[in-house]
Coordinates of N, CA and C in Angstrom, one line a residue:
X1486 N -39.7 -47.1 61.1 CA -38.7 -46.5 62.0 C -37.6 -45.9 61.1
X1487 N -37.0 -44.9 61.2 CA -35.8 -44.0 60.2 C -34.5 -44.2 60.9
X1488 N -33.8 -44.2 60.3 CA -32.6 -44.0 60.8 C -32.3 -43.2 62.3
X1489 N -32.8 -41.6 61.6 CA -32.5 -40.4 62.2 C -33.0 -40.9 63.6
X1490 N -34.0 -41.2 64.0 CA -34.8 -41.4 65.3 C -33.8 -42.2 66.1
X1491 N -33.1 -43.2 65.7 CA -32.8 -44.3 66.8 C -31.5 -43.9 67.3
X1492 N -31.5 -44.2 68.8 CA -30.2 -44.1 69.2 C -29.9 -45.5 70.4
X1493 N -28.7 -45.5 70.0 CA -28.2 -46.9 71.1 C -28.3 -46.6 72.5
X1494 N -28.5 -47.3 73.1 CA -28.1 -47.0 74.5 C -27.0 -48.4 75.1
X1495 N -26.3 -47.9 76.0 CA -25.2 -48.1 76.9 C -24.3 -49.2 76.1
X1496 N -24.3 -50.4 75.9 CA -23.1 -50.9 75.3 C -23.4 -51.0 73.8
X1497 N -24.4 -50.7 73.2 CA -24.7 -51.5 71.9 C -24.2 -50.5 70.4
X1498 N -24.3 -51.3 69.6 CA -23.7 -50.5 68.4 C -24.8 -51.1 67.2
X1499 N -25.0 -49.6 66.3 CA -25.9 -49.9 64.8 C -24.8 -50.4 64.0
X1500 N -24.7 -51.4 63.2 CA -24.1 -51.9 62.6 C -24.9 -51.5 60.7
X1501 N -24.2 -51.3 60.1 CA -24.7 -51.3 58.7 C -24.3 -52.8 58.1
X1502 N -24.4 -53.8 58.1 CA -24.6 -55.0 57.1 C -23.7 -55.0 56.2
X1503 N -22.8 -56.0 55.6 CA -22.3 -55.9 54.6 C -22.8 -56.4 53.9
X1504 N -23.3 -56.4 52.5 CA -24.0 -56.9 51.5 C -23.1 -58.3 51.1
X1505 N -24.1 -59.8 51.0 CA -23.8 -60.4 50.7 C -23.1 -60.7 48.9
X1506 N -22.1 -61.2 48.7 CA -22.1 -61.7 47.2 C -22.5 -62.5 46.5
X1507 N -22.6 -62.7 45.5 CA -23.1 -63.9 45.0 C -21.9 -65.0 44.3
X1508 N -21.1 -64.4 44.7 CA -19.6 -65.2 44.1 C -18.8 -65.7 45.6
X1509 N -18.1 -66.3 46.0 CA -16.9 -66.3 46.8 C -15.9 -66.2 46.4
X1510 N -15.3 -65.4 47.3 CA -13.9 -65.3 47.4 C -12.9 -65.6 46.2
X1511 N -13.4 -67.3 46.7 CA -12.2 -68.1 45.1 C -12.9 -67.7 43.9
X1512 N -14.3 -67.2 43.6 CA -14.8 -67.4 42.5 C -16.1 -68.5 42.2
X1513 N -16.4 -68.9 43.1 CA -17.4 -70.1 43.2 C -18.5 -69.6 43.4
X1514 N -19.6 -69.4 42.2 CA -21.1 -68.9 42.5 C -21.4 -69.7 43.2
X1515 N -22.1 -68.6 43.9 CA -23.4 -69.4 45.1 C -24.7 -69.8 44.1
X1516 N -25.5 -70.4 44.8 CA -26.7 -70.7 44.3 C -27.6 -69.8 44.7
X1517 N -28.7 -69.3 43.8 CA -29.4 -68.5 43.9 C -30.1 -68.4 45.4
X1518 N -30.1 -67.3 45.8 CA -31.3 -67.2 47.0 C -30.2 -67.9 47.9
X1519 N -28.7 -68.0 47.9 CA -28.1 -68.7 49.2 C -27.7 -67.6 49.7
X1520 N -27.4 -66.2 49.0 CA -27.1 -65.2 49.4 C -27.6 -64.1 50.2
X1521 N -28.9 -64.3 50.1 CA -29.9 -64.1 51.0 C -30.4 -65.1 52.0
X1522 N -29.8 -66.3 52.2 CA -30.3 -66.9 53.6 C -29.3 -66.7 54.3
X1523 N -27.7 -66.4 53.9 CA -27.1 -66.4 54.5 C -27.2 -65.6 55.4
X1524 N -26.5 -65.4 56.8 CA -27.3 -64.4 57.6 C -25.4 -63.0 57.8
X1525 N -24.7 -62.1 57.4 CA -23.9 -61.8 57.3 C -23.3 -61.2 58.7
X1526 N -22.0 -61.6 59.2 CA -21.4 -60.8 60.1 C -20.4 -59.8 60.5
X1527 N -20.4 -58.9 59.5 CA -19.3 -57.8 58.9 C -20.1 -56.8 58.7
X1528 N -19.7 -55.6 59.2 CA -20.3 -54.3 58.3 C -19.8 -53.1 59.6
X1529 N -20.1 -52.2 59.1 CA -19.5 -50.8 59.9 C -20.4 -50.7 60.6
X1530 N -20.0 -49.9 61.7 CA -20.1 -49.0 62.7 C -21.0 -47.9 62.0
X1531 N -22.3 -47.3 62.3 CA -23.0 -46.2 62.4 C -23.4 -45.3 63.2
X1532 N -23.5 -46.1 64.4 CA -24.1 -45.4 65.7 C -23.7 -46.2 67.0
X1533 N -23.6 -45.5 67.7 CA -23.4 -46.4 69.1 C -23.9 -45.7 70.7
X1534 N -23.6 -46.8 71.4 CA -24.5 -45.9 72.9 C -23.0 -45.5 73.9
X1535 N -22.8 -44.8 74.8 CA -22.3 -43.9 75.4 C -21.1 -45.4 75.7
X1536 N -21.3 -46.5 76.0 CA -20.1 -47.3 76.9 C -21.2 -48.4 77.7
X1537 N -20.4 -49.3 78.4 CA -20.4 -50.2 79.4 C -20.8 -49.7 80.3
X1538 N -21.6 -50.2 81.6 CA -21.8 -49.2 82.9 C -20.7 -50.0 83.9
X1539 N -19.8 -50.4 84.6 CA -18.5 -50.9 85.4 C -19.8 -51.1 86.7
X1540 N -19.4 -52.0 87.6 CA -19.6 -52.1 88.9 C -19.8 -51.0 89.3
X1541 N -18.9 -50.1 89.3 CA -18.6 -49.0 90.2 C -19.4 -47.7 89.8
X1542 N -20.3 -48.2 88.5 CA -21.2 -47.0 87.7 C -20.5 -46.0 86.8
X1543 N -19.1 -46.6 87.3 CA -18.4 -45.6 85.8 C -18.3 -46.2 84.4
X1544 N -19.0 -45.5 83.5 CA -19.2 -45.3 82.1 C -17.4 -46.1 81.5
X1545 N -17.5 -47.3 81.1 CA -16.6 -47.3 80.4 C -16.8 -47.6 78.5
X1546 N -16.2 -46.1 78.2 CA -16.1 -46.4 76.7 C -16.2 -47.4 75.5
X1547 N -17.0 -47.5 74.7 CA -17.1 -48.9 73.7 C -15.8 -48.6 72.9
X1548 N -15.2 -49.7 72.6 CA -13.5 -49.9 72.0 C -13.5 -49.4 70.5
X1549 N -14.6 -49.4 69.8 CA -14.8 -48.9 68.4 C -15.2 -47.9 68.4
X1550 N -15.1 -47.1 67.4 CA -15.5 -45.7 66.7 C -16.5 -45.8 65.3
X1551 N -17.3 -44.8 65.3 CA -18.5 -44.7 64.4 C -17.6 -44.5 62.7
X1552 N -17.6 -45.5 62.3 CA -16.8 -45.7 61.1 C -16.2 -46.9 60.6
X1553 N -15.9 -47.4 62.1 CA -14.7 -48.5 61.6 C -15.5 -49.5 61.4
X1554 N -15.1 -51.0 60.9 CA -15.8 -51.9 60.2 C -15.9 -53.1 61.7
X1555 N -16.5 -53.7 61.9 CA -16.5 -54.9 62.8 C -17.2 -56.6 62.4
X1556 N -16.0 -57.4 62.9 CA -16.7 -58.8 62.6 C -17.5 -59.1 63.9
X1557 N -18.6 -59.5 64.3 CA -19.4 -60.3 65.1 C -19.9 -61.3 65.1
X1558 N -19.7 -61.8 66.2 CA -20.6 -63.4 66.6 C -21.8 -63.4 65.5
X1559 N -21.3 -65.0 64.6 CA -23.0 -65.3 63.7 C -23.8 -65.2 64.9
X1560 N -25.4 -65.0 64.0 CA -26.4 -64.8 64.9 C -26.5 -63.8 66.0
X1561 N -25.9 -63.1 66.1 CA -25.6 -62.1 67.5 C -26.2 -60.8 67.0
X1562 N -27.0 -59.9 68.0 CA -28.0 -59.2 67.9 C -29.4 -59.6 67.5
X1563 N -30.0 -58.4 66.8 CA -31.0 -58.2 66.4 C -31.2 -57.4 64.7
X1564 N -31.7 -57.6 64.0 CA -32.2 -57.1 62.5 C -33.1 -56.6 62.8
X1565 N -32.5 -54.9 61.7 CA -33.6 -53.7 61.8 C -33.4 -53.3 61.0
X1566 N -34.5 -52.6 60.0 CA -34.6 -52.3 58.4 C -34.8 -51.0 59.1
X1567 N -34.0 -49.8 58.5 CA -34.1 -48.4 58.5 C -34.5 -47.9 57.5
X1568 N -35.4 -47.3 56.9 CA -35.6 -46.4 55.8 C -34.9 -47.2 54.6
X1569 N -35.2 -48.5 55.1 CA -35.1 -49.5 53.8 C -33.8 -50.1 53.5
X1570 N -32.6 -49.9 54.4 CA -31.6 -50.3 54.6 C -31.1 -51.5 55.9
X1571 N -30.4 -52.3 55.6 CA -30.3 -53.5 56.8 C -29.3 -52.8 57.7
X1572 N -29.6 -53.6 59.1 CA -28.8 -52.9 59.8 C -29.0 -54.2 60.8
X1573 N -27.9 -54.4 61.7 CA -28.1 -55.2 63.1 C -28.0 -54.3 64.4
X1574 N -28.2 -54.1 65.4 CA -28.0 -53.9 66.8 C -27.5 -54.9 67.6
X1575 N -26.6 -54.7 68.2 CA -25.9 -56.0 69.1 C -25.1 -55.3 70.0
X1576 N -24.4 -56.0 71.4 CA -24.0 -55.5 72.0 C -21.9 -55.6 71.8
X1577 N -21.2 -54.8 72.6 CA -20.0 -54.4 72.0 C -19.5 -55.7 72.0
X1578 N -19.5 -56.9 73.1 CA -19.2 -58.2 73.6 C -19.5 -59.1 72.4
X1579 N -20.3 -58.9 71.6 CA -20.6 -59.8 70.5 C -19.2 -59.5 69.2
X1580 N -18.5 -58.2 69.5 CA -17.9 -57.9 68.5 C -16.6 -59.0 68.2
X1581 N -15.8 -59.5 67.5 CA -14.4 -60.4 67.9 C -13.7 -59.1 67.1
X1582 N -13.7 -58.6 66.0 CA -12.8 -57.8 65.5 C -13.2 -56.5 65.1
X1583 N -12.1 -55.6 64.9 CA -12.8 -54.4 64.2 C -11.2 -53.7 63.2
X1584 N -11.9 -53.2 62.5 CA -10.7 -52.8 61.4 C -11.4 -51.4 61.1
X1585 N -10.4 -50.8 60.8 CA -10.9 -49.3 59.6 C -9.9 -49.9 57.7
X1586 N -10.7 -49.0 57.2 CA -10.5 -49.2 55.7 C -10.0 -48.0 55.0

């Protein structure tokens, strides 16, 4: 599957992954291979689907824009390897925060 091909539909957003570290924060190495089980929930915005559909069938807009960064619910979505890059799908409801940098 490529990148280029996929597109979201109605509330959901491509998330790009933020690469785990091997250090924390304070400074405290992780143990090998913890940084890969961890499962990460931070990373930007790449793509997204048109909005919400309302009761009433009107299209309401998703609150983020293709750029800005979002934290989401652990475990929430779906993992998809694009052209060899991580990426989640999830819906906007999973999102708690979003920031630009």
């Amino acid at each position: 599957m490529s990148f280029a091909g996929v597109r979201c539909i109605s509330d959901r957003i491509l998330v790009s992954v933020t690469k785990q570290e091997d250090t924390t924060v304070s400074g405290i190495a992780l143990a090998p291979g913890a940084a890969e089980q961890a499962k990460t929930s931070t990373g930007k915005v790449v793509k997204m689907g048109e909005g919400r559909v309302a009761a009433n069938g009107e299209i309401l807009p998703n609150p983020v824009s293709v750029g800005e960064y979002v934290k989401f619910r652990d475990f929430a979505g779906s993992d998809v390897k694009l052209d060899g890059d991580d990426y989640v799908i999830c819906r906007m409801s999973d999102c708690l925060a979003k920031w630009s940098e």
